Amino acid sequence: MLLVVLSLLIIVLVLGGVLALVLHSRTSGNAPQATPTPALSASQLTATAQANLTATANANLTATAQANLTATASVIAANQNPYATGGTLVMLDPLTDNSRGFGWPQGTAADGACTFTTGGYQINSPKTQFYYYCLSTSNTYSNFTFEVQVRITKGDCGGLIFRADTNSGKLYLFEVCTDGSYNLYNYKDSSGNSSQLASASSPAIKSGLNQANVLAVTAQGTTLTLYVNRQKITSVTNNAYSQGQVGMVADSFNNPTGAVFSNARLWTF
């Protein structure tokens, strides 16, 4: 009896070991392997497609702009940088149409409009507590002087956008308002997250509607210097953004706002 029992135990142990090996082999072979699969999210795909489209458009626009700025000596002499020593003239645009090749957007949307008129480039911002801006798509700039004349036809404020990134909403905004005040903001995204870098009133600003004010900013490294009607009003230091696009803005702080811009000039260093 003892021999029989021992024999049965041995058979059971052998069969159990074989079954365990078979089960382990099947489980390991059928288990899904954790292989990483490259994936492109919707936001990345949009950014990539936009980058490719922008690169092609920029090549054509920049070529047109350069052709228009193959200026004669007299044109260059008549458009020296009045705000800083030196600088190469790279933008000279009356802002009456898009023929100069700087790729100003055109059209009307629910949030605002950018349109060419006989008087200049008009930006409308119909929503209060809101601003609407229009950027040149031809190039990005690092160290420069950017000058534009603004005339606020209704509402509150109008000004310049510089070192802007349209994808992220990061930009600097310099504006003057009909009450004779000015503001400089660092916008960190398109949701309105911002910090105010400068704000005051200045006698250099012509207050009221339909007053022509020539705005300019010189950006050199981390130093941002603001001018109104060729008078320096302030200078600040900020290292948030080092390069980007330039453009104009209508700020409807309390009232729907419209502003007309003309005679854009830009010099690079």
PDB file of C-alpha atoms in Angstrom:
ATOM      1  CA  MET A   1       0.000   0.000   0.000  1.00  0.00           C
ATOM      2  CA  LEU A   2       2.816   2.383   0.838  1.00  0.00           C
ATOM      3  CA  LEU A   3       4.438   1.768  -2.557  1.00  0.00           C
ATOM      4  CA  VAL A   4       1.142   2.337  -4.337  1.00  0.00           C
ATOM      5  CA  VAL A   5       0.532   5.622  -2.470  1.00  0.00           C
ATOM      6  CA  LEU A   6       4.060   6.861  -3.200  1.00  0.00           C
ATOM      7  CA  SER A   7       3.658   5.997  -6.871  1.00  0.00           C
ATOM      8  CA  LEU A   8       0.398   7.942  -7.087  1.00  0.00           C
ATOM      9  CA  LEU A   9       1.972  10.969  -5.391  1.00  0.00           C
ATOM     10  CA  ILE A  10       4.858  10.976  -7.866  1.00  0.00           C
ATOM     11  CA  ILE A  11       2.443  10.775 -10.833  1.00  0.00           C
ATOM     12  CA  VAL A  12       0.370  13.682  -9.438  1.00  0.00           C
ATOM     13  CA  LEU A  13       3.463  15.842  -8.866  1.00  0.00           C
ATOM     14  CA  VAL A  14       4.812  15.190 -12.393  1.00  0.00           C
ATOM     15  CA  LEU A  15       1.460  15.940 -14.041  1.00  0.00           C
ATOM     16  CA  GLY A  16       1.061  19.112 -11.954  1.00  0.00           C
ATOM     17  CA  GLY A  17       4.518  20.349 -12.986  1.00  0.00           C
ATOM     18  CA  VAL A  18       3.828  19.716 -16.676  1.00  0.00           C
ATOM     19  CA  LEU A  19       0.452  21.507 -16.464  1.00  0.00           C
ATOM     20  CA  ALA A  20       2.040  24.488 -14.708  1.00  0.00           C
ATOM     21  CA  LEU A  21       4.688  24.801 -17.428  1.00  0.00           C
ATOM     22  CA  VAL A  22       2.064  24.650 -20.162  1.00  0.00           C
ATOM     23  CA  LEU A  23      -0.092  27.307 -18.483  1.00  0.00           C
ATOM     24  CA  HIS A  24       2.896  29.593 -17.887  1.00  0.00           C
ATOM     25  CA  SER A  25       4.000  29.216 -21.504  1.00  0.00           C
ATOM     26  CA  ARG A  26       0.543  30.120 -22.867  1.00  0.00           C
ATOM     27  CA  THR A  27       0.118  33.049 -20.488  1.00  0.00           C
ATOM     28  CA  SER A  28       3.498  34.570 -21.378  1.00  0.00           C
ATOM     29  CA  GLY A  29       3.012  34.044 -25.099  1.00  0.00           C
ATOM     30  CA  ASN A  30      -0.467  35.623 -25.165  1.00  0.00           C
ATOM     31  CA  ALA A  31       0.292  38.585 -22.904  1.00  0.00           C
ATOM     32  CA  PRO A  32       0.178  41.982 -24.724  1.00  0.00           C
ATOM     33  CA  GLN A  33       3.599  43.611 -25.020  1.00  0.00           C
ATOM     34  CA  ALA A  34       3.989  47.162 -23.711  1.00  0.00           C
ATOM     35  CA  THR A  35       5.521  48.688 -26.850  1.00  0.00           C
ATOM     36  CA  PRO A  36       5.379  52.501 -26.954  1.00  0.00           C
ATOM     37  CA  THR A  37       3.471  53.839 -29.979  1.00  0.00           C
ATOM     38  CA  PRO A  38       4.343  57.330 -31.260  1.00  0.00           C
ATOM     39  CA  ALA A  39       1.250  59.524 -31.068  1.00  0.00           C
ATOM     40  CA  LEU A  40       0.631  63.089 -32.268  1.00  0.00           C
ATOM     41  CA  SER A  41      -1.979  65.010 -30.323  1.00  0.00           C
ATOM     42  CA  ALA A  42      -4.440  67.324 -32.070  1.00  0.00           C
ATOM     43  CA  SER A  43      -2.671  70.429 -30.790  1.00  0.00           C
ATOM     44  CA  GLN A  44       0.720  69.190 -32.014  1.00  0.00           C
ATOM     45  CA  LEU A  45      -0.708  68.280 -35.379  1.00  0.00           C
ATOM     46  CA  THR A  46      -2.296  71.712 -35.745  1.00  0.00           C
ATOM     47  CA  ALA A  47       0.931  73.451 -34.764  1.00  0.00           C
ATOM     48  CA  THR A  48       2.956  71.372 -37.237  1.00  0.00           C
ATOM     49  CA  ALA A  49       0.543  72.003 -40.090  1.00  0.00           C
ATOM     50  CA  GLN A  50       0.436  75.697 -39.241  1.00  0.00           C
ATOM     51  CA  ALA A  51       4.233  75.878 -39.149  1.00  0.00           C
ATOM     52  CA  ASN A  52       4.476  74.333 -42.620  1.00  0.00           C
ATOM     53  CA  LEU A  53       1.841  76.661 -44.058  1.00  0.00           C
ATOM     54  CA  THR A  54       3.377  79.707 -42.391  1.00  0.00           C
ATOM     55  CA  ALA A  55       6.860  78.848 -43.632  1.00  0.00           C
ATOM     56  CA  THR A  56       5.635  78.724 -47.238  1.00  0.00           C
ATOM     57  CA  ALA A  57       3.627  81.927 -46.904  1.00  0.00           C
ATOM     58  CA  ASN A  58       6.469  83.717 -45.147  1.00  0.00           C
ATOM     59  CA  ALA A  59       8.909  82.848 -47.916  1.00  0.00           C
ATOM     60  CA  ASN A  60       6.637  84.454 -50.509  1.00  0.00           C
ATOM     61  CA  LEU A  61       5.733  87.453 -48.358  1.00  0.00           C
ATOM     62  CA  THR A  62       9.309  88.134 -47.309  1.00  0.00           C
ATOM     63  CA  ALA A  63      10.458  88.050 -50.926  1.00  0.00           C
ATOM     64  CA  THR A  64       7.763  90.585 -51.849  1.00  0.00           C
ATOM     65  CA  ALA A  65       8.613  92.795 -48.893  1.00  0.00           C
ATOM     66  CA  GLN A  66      12.303  92.732 -49.744  1.00  0.00           C
ATOM     67  CA  ALA A  67      11.533  93.660 -53.345  1.00  0.00           C
ATOM     68  CA  ASN A  68       9.464  96.615 -52.177  1.00  0.00           C
ATOM     69  CA  LEU A  69      12.215  97.679 -49.797  1.00  0.00           C
ATOM     70  CA  THR A  70      14.965  97.731 -52.381  1.00  0.00           C
ATOM     71  CA  ALA A  71      14.861 101.406 -51.663  1.00  0.00           C
ATOM     72  CA  THR A  72      16.744 104.185 -53.317  1.00  0.00           C
ATOM     73  CA  ALA A  73      19.244 106.194 -51.330  1.00  0.00           C
ATOM     74  CA  SER A  74      16.771 109.061 -51.082  1.00  0.00           C
ATOM     75  CA  VAL A  75      14.034 106.840 -49.590  1.00  0.00           C
ATOM     76  CA  ILE A  76      16.454 105.430 -47.003  1.00  0.00           C
ATOM     77  CA  ALA A  77      17.711 108.912 -46.161  1.00  0.00           C
ATOM     78  CA  ALA A  78      14.143 110.127 -45.678  1.00  0.00           C
ATOM     79  CA  ASN A  79      13.366 107.257 -43.295  1.00  0.00           C
ATOM     80  CA  GLN A  80      16.186 107.203 -40.781  1.00  0.00           C
ATOM     81  CA  ASN A  81      15.396 105.798 -37.353  1.00  0.00           C
ATOM     82  CA  PRO A  82      14.520 108.860 -35.205  1.00  0.00           C
ATOM     83  CA  TYR A  83      14.512 106.890 -31.945  1.00  0.00           C
ATOM     84  CA  ALA A  84      17.848 105.068 -31.848  1.00  0.00           C
ATOM     85  CA  THR A  85      21.231 105.220 -33.502  1.00  0.00           C
ATOM     86  CA  GLY A  86      21.395 103.124 -36.643  1.00  0.00           C
ATOM     87  CA  GLY A  87      19.049 100.403 -37.733  1.00  0.00           C
ATOM     88  CA  THR A  88      18.164  98.895 -41.102  1.00  0.00           C
ATOM     89  CA  LEU A  89      14.806  99.877 -42.588  1.00  0.00           C
ATOM     90  CA  VAL A  90      12.870  96.647 -43.242  1.00  0.00           C
ATOM     91  CA  MET A  91       9.268  97.895 -43.202  1.00  0.00           C
ATOM     92  CA  LEU A  92       7.825 100.952 -44.918  1.00  0.00           C
ATOM     93  CA  ASP A  93       4.077 100.517 -45.342  1.00  0.00           C
ATOM     94  CA  PRO A  94       1.304 103.141 -45.592  1.00  0.00           C
ATOM     95  CA  LEU A  95      -1.157 100.374 -44.533  1.00  0.00           C
ATOM     96  CA  THR A  96      -3.653 101.089 -47.289  1.00  0.00           C
ATOM     97  CA  ASP A  97      -3.477  97.570 -48.794  1.00  0.00           C
ATOM     98  CA  ASN A  98      -1.414  94.386 -48.712  1.00  0.00           C
ATOM     99  CA  SER A  99       0.706  95.168 -51.758  1.00  0.00           C
ATOM    100  CA  ARG A 100       3.881  95.707 -49.710  1.00  0.00           C
ATOM    101  CA  GLY A 101       4.013  92.026 -48.801  1.00  0.00           C
ATOM    102  CA  PHE A 102       3.777  92.144 -45.014  1.00  0.00           C
ATOM    103  CA  GLY A 103       0.822  89.794 -44.797  1.00  0.00           C
ATOM    104  CA  TRP A 104      -1.637  91.822 -42.744  1.00  0.00           C
ATOM    105  CA  PRO A 105      -4.775  89.744 -42.034  1.00  0.00           C
ATOM    106  CA  GLN A 106      -8.079  90.851 -43.530  1.00  0.00           C
ATOM    107  CA  GLY A 107     -11.606  89.882 -42.580  1.00  0.00           C
ATOM    108  CA  THR A 108     -14.414  90.121 -40.060  1.00  0.00           C
ATOM    109  CA  ALA A 109     -15.112  87.669 -37.242  1.00  0.00           C
ATOM    110  CA  ALA A 110     -17.412  87.601 -34.230  1.00  0.00           C
ATOM    111  CA  ASP A 111     -14.652  88.988 -32.002  1.00  0.00           C
ATOM    112  CA  GLY A 112     -13.451  91.764 -34.327  1.00  0.00           C
ATOM    113  CA  ALA A 113     -12.281  92.840 -37.746  1.00  0.00           C
ATOM    114  CA  CYS A 114      -9.123  93.852 -39.624  1.00  0.00           C
ATOM    115  CA  THR A 115      -9.794  95.707 -42.872  1.00  0.00           C
ATOM    116  CA  PHE A 116      -8.043  98.099 -45.223  1.00  0.00           C
ATOM    117  CA  THR A 117      -9.700 101.470 -45.833  1.00  0.00           C
ATOM    118  CA  THR A 118      -8.660 104.556 -47.747  1.00  0.00           C
ATOM    119  CA  GLY A 119      -7.520 106.088 -44.464  1.00  0.00           C
ATOM    120  CA  GLY A 120      -5.460 103.109 -43.314  1.00  0.00           C
ATOM    121  CA  TYR A 121      -5.713  99.734 -41.634  1.00  0.00           C
ATOM    122  CA  GLN A 122      -8.826  99.614 -39.450  1.00  0.00           C
ATOM    123  CA  ILE A 123      -9.226  97.316 -36.444  1.00  0.00           C
ATOM    124  CA  ASN A 124     -12.577  96.985 -34.679  1.00  0.00           C
ATOM    125  CA  SER A 125     -13.157  95.331 -31.295  1.00  0.00           C
ATOM    126  CA  PRO A 126     -16.925  95.155 -30.592  1.00  0.00           C
ATOM    127  CA  LYS A 127     -16.764  93.323 -27.243  1.00  0.00           C
ATOM    128  CA  THR A 128     -16.104  95.193 -24.017  1.00  0.00           C
ATOM    129  CA  GLN A 129     -13.360  94.008 -21.655  1.00  0.00           C
ATOM    130  CA  PHE A 130     -11.697  92.627 -24.753  1.00  0.00           C
ATOM    131  CA  TYR A 131      -9.023  93.473 -27.287  1.00  0.00           C
ATOM    132  CA  TYR A 132      -8.586  92.468 -30.915  1.00  0.00           C
ATOM    133  CA  TYR A 133      -5.220  92.500 -32.624  1.00  0.00           C
ATOM    134  CA  CYS A 134      -3.899  91.921 -36.141  1.00  0.00           C
ATOM    135  CA  LEU A 135      -0.315  90.758 -36.753  1.00  0.00           C
ATOM    136  CA  SER A 136       1.959  90.867 -39.762  1.00  0.00           C
ATOM    137  CA  THR A 137       2.722  87.316 -40.907  1.00  0.00           C
ATOM    138  CA  SER A 138       5.772  88.138 -43.030  1.00  0.00           C
ATOM    139  CA  ASN A 139       8.487  87.886 -40.391  1.00  0.00           C
ATOM    140  CA  THR A 140       9.514  87.843 -36.743  1.00  0.00           C
ATOM    141  CA  TYR A 141      11.797  90.433 -35.149  1.00  0.00           C
ATOM    142  CA  SER A 142      14.108  90.487 -32.168  1.00  0.00           C
ATOM    143  CA  ASN A 143      15.821  93.890 -31.728  1.00  0.00           C
ATOM    144  CA  PHE A 144      14.024  96.695 -33.539  1.00  0.00           C
ATOM    145  CA  THR A 145      12.155  99.993 -33.533  1.00  0.00           C
ATOM    146  CA  PHE A 146       8.503  99.748 -34.606  1.00  0.00           C
ATOM    147  CA  GLU A 147       6.499 102.904 -35.362  1.00  0.00           C
ATOM    148  CA  VAL A 148       2.844 103.338 -36.419  1.00  0.00           C
ATOM    149  CA  GLN A 149       0.362 106.217 -36.383  1.00  0.00           C
ATOM    150  CA  VAL A 150      -2.941 105.448 -34.637  1.00  0.00           C
ATOM    151  CA  ARG A 151      -6.231 107.317 -34.681  1.00  0.00           C
ATOM    152  CA  ILE A 152      -8.965 106.061 -32.333  1.00  0.00           C
ATOM    153  CA  THR A 153     -12.278 106.647 -34.079  1.00  0.00           C
ATOM    154  CA  LYS A 154     -14.530 105.316 -31.309  1.00  0.00           C
ATOM    155  CA  GLY A 155     -14.206 103.749 -27.899  1.00  0.00           C
ATOM    156  CA  ASP A 156     -11.169 103.495 -25.688  1.00  0.00           C
ATOM    157  CA  CYS A 157      -7.606 102.522 -26.689  1.00  0.00           C
ATOM    158  CA  GLY A 158      -5.384 101.536 -29.590  1.00  0.00           C
ATOM    159  CA  GLY A 159      -1.761 100.532 -29.848  1.00  0.00           C
ATOM    160  CA  LEU A 160       1.041  98.207 -30.864  1.00  0.00           C
ATOM    161  CA  ILE A 161       1.697  94.497 -30.434  1.00  0.00           C
ATOM    162  CA  PHE A 162       5.286  93.255 -30.526  1.00  0.00           C
ATOM    163  CA  ARG A 163       7.375  90.138 -29.873  1.00  0.00           C
ATOM    164  CA  ALA A 164       4.148  88.183 -30.287  1.00  0.00           C
ATOM    165  CA  ASP A 165       3.545  84.446 -30.668  1.00  0.00           C
ATOM    166  CA  THR A 166       0.116  83.791 -32.180  1.00  0.00           C
ATOM    167  CA  ASN A 167       0.092  80.097 -31.212  1.00  0.00           C
ATOM    168  CA  SER A 168       0.597  80.714 -27.491  1.00  0.00           C
ATOM    169  CA  GLY A 169      -0.897  84.199 -27.106  1.00  0.00           C
ATOM    170  CA  LYS A 170       2.341  85.492 -25.561  1.00  0.00           C
ATOM    171  CA  LEU A 171       3.048  89.120 -26.469  1.00  0.00           C
ATOM    172  CA  TYR A 172       3.766  92.679 -25.371  1.00  0.00           C
ATOM    173  CA  LEU A 173       0.982  95.254 -25.776  1.00  0.00           C
ATOM    174  CA  PHE A 174       1.604  99.030 -25.756  1.00  0.00           C
ATOM    175  CA  GLU A 175      -1.473 101.246 -26.053  1.00  0.00           C
ATOM    176  CA  VAL A 176      -2.662 104.811 -25.647  1.00  0.00           C
ATOM    177  CA  CYS A 177      -6.218 105.734 -24.683  1.00  0.00           C
ATOM    178  CA  THR A 178      -8.585 108.608 -25.376  1.00  0.00           C
ATOM    179  CA  ASP A 179      -8.241 109.843 -21.779  1.00  0.00           C
ATOM    180  CA  GLY A 180      -4.522 110.575 -22.320  1.00  0.00           C
ATOM    181  CA  SER A 181      -3.193 107.487 -20.531  1.00  0.00           C
ATOM    182  CA  TYR A 182      -0.942 104.678 -21.743  1.00  0.00           C
ATOM    183  CA  ASN A 183      -0.346 101.065 -20.721  1.00  0.00           C
ATOM    184  CA  LEU A 184       2.280  98.413 -21.349  1.00  0.00           C
ATOM    185  CA  TYR A 185       1.298  94.797 -20.706  1.00  0.00           C
ATOM    186  CA  ASN A 186       2.982  91.424 -20.849  1.00  0.00           C
ATOM    187  CA  TYR A 187       0.311  88.950 -21.983  1.00  0.00           C
ATOM    188  CA  LYS A 188       1.168  85.355 -21.051  1.00  0.00           C
ATOM    189  CA  ASP A 189      -1.630  83.595 -22.952  1.00  0.00           C
ATOM    190  CA  SER A 190      -4.757  84.290 -24.995  1.00  0.00           C
ATOM    191  CA  SER A 191      -7.039  83.964 -21.953  1.00  0.00           C
ATOM    192  CA  GLY A 192      -6.103  87.374 -20.581  1.00  0.00           C
ATOM    193  CA  ASN A 193      -3.446  86.274 -18.098  1.00  0.00           C
ATOM    194  CA  SER A 194      -1.198  89.343 -18.034  1.00  0.00           C
ATOM    195  CA  SER A 195       0.948  91.661 -15.962  1.00  0.00           C
ATOM    196  CA  GLN A 196       1.103  95.427 -16.262  1.00  0.00           C
ATOM    197  CA  LEU A 197       4.636  96.706 -16.817  1.00  0.00           C
ATOM    198  CA  ALA A 198       3.849 100.437 -17.027  1.00  0.00           C
ATOM    199  CA  SER A 199       0.790 102.703 -16.749  1.00  0.00           C
ATOM    200  CA  ALA A 200       0.414 106.479 -16.461  1.00  0.00           C
ATOM    201  CA  SER A 201      -0.870 109.593 -18.185  1.00  0.00           C
ATOM    202  CA  SER A 202       1.381 111.639 -20.449  1.00  0.00           C
ATOM    203  CA  PRO A 203       1.099 115.158 -21.916  1.00  0.00           C
ATOM    204  CA  ALA A 204       2.691 113.733 -25.080  1.00  0.00           C
ATOM    205  CA  ILE A 205      -0.576 111.908 -25.862  1.00  0.00           C
ATOM    206  CA  LYS A 206      -3.270 113.768 -27.796  1.00  0.00           C
ATOM    207  CA  SER A 207      -6.439 112.801 -25.936  1.00  0.00           C
ATOM    208  CA  GLY A 208      -9.906 112.408 -27.386  1.00  0.00           C
ATOM    209  CA  LEU A 209     -11.288 110.722 -30.487  1.00  0.00           C
ATOM    210  CA  ASN A 210      -9.881 111.117 -34.001  1.00  0.00           C
ATOM    211  CA  GLN A 211      -6.538 112.407 -32.727  1.00  0.00           C
ATOM    212  CA  ALA A 212      -3.450 111.171 -34.583  1.00  0.00           C
ATOM    213  CA  ASN A 213      -0.773 109.818 -32.238  1.00  0.00           C
ATOM    214  CA  VAL A 214       2.489 108.353 -33.515  1.00  0.00           C
ATOM    215  CA  LEU A 215       3.426 105.397 -31.316  1.00  0.00           C
ATOM    216  CA  ALA A 216       6.806 103.683 -31.289  1.00  0.00           C
ATOM    217  CA  VAL A 217       8.671 101.081 -29.292  1.00  0.00           C
ATOM    218  CA  THR A 218      12.364 100.281 -29.334  1.00  0.00           C
ATOM    219  CA  ALA A 219      13.115  96.757 -28.133  1.00  0.00           C
ATOM    220  CA  GLN A 220      16.795  96.036 -27.513  1.00  0.00           C
ATOM    221  CA  GLY A 221      17.445  92.910 -25.493  1.00  0.00           C
ATOM    222  CA  THR A 222      15.463  93.213 -22.268  1.00  0.00           C
ATOM    223  CA  THR A 223      15.000  96.998 -22.538  1.00  0.00           C
ATOM    224  CA  LEU A 224      11.674  98.262 -23.913  1.00  0.00           C
ATOM    225  CA  THR A 225      11.445 102.011 -24.560  1.00  0.00           C
ATOM    226  CA  LEU A 226       8.104 103.629 -25.421  1.00  0.00           C
ATOM    227  CA  TYR A 227       7.492 106.818 -27.416  1.00  0.00           C
ATOM    228  CA  VAL A 228       4.440 108.913 -28.277  1.00  0.00           C
ATOM    229  CA  ASN A 229       4.697 111.628 -30.925  1.00  0.00           C
ATOM    230  CA  ARG A 230       8.504 111.216 -30.929  1.00  0.00           C
ATOM    231  CA  GLN A 231       8.733 111.852 -27.179  1.00  0.00           C
ATOM    232  CA  LYS A 232      10.061 109.191 -24.836  1.00  0.00           C
ATOM    233  CA  ILE A 233       7.485 108.450 -22.152  1.00  0.00           C
ATOM    234  CA  THR A 234       9.052 105.509 -20.299  1.00  0.00           C
ATOM    235  CA  SER A 235      11.521 102.644 -20.415  1.00  0.00           C
ATOM    236  CA  VAL A 236      11.197  99.267 -18.667  1.00  0.00           C
ATOM    237  CA  THR A 237      13.235  96.092 -18.356  1.00  0.00           C
ATOM    238  CA  ASN A 238      11.553  92.742 -18.980  1.00  0.00           C
ATOM    239  CA  ASN A 239      12.961  89.455 -20.220  1.00  0.00           C
ATOM    240  CA  ALA A 240       9.731  87.532 -20.924  1.00  0.00           C
ATOM    241  CA  TYR A 241      10.017  87.487 -24.731  1.00  0.00           C
ATOM    242  CA  SER A 242      13.009  88.029 -26.999  1.00  0.00           C
ATOM    243  CA  GLN A 243      11.414  87.926 -30.458  1.00  0.00           C
ATOM    244  CA  GLY A 244       8.138  87.612 -32.325  1.00  0.00           C
ATOM    245  CA  GLN A 245       5.682  89.222 -34.701  1.00  0.00           C
ATOM    246  CA  VAL A 246       4.510  92.828 -34.744  1.00  0.00           C
ATOM    247  CA  GLY A 247       1.033  94.262 -35.229  1.00  0.00           C
ATOM    248  CA  MET A 248      -1.662  96.592 -33.977  1.00  0.00           C
ATOM    249  CA  VAL A 249      -4.521  96.364 -31.486  1.00  0.00           C
ATOM    250  CA  ALA A 250      -7.886  97.914 -30.630  1.00  0.00           C
ATOM    251  CA  ASP A 251      -8.737  97.627 -26.925  1.00  0.00           C
ATOM    252  CA  SER A 252     -12.431  97.948 -26.018  1.00  0.00           C
ATOM    253  CA  PHE A 253     -11.925  98.293 -22.278  1.00  0.00           C
ATOM    254  CA  ASN A 254     -15.302  99.867 -21.508  1.00  0.00           C
ATOM    255  CA  ASN A 255     -16.756 100.566 -24.950  1.00  0.00           C
ATOM    256  CA  PRO A 256     -16.705  98.973 -28.428  1.00  0.00           C
ATOM    257  CA  THR A 257     -13.572 100.392 -30.032  1.00  0.00           C
ATOM    258  CA  GLY A 258     -12.317 101.154 -33.510  1.00  0.00           C
ATOM    259  CA  ALA A 259      -8.876 102.433 -34.498  1.00  0.00           C
ATOM    260  CA  VAL A 260      -7.224 103.247 -37.819  1.00  0.00           C
ATOM    261  CA  PHE A 261      -3.479 102.708 -38.303  1.00  0.00           C
ATOM    262  CA  SER A 262      -1.194 104.134 -40.956  1.00  0.00           C
ATOM    263  CA  ASN A 263       2.451 104.633 -41.944  1.00  0.00           C
ATOM    264  CA  ALA A 264       4.147 101.639 -40.343  1.00  0.00           C
ATOM    265  CA  ARG A 265       7.939 101.690 -40.228  1.00  0.00           C
ATOM    266  CA  LEU A 266      10.320  99.173 -38.689  1.00  0.00           C
ATOM    267  CA  TRP A 267      14.097  99.191 -38.316  1.00  0.00           C
ATOM    268  CA  THR A 268      16.107  96.180 -37.142  1.00  0.00           C
ATOM    269  CA  PHE A 269      19.440  96.233 -35.264  1.00  0.00           C
TER     270      PHE A 269
END
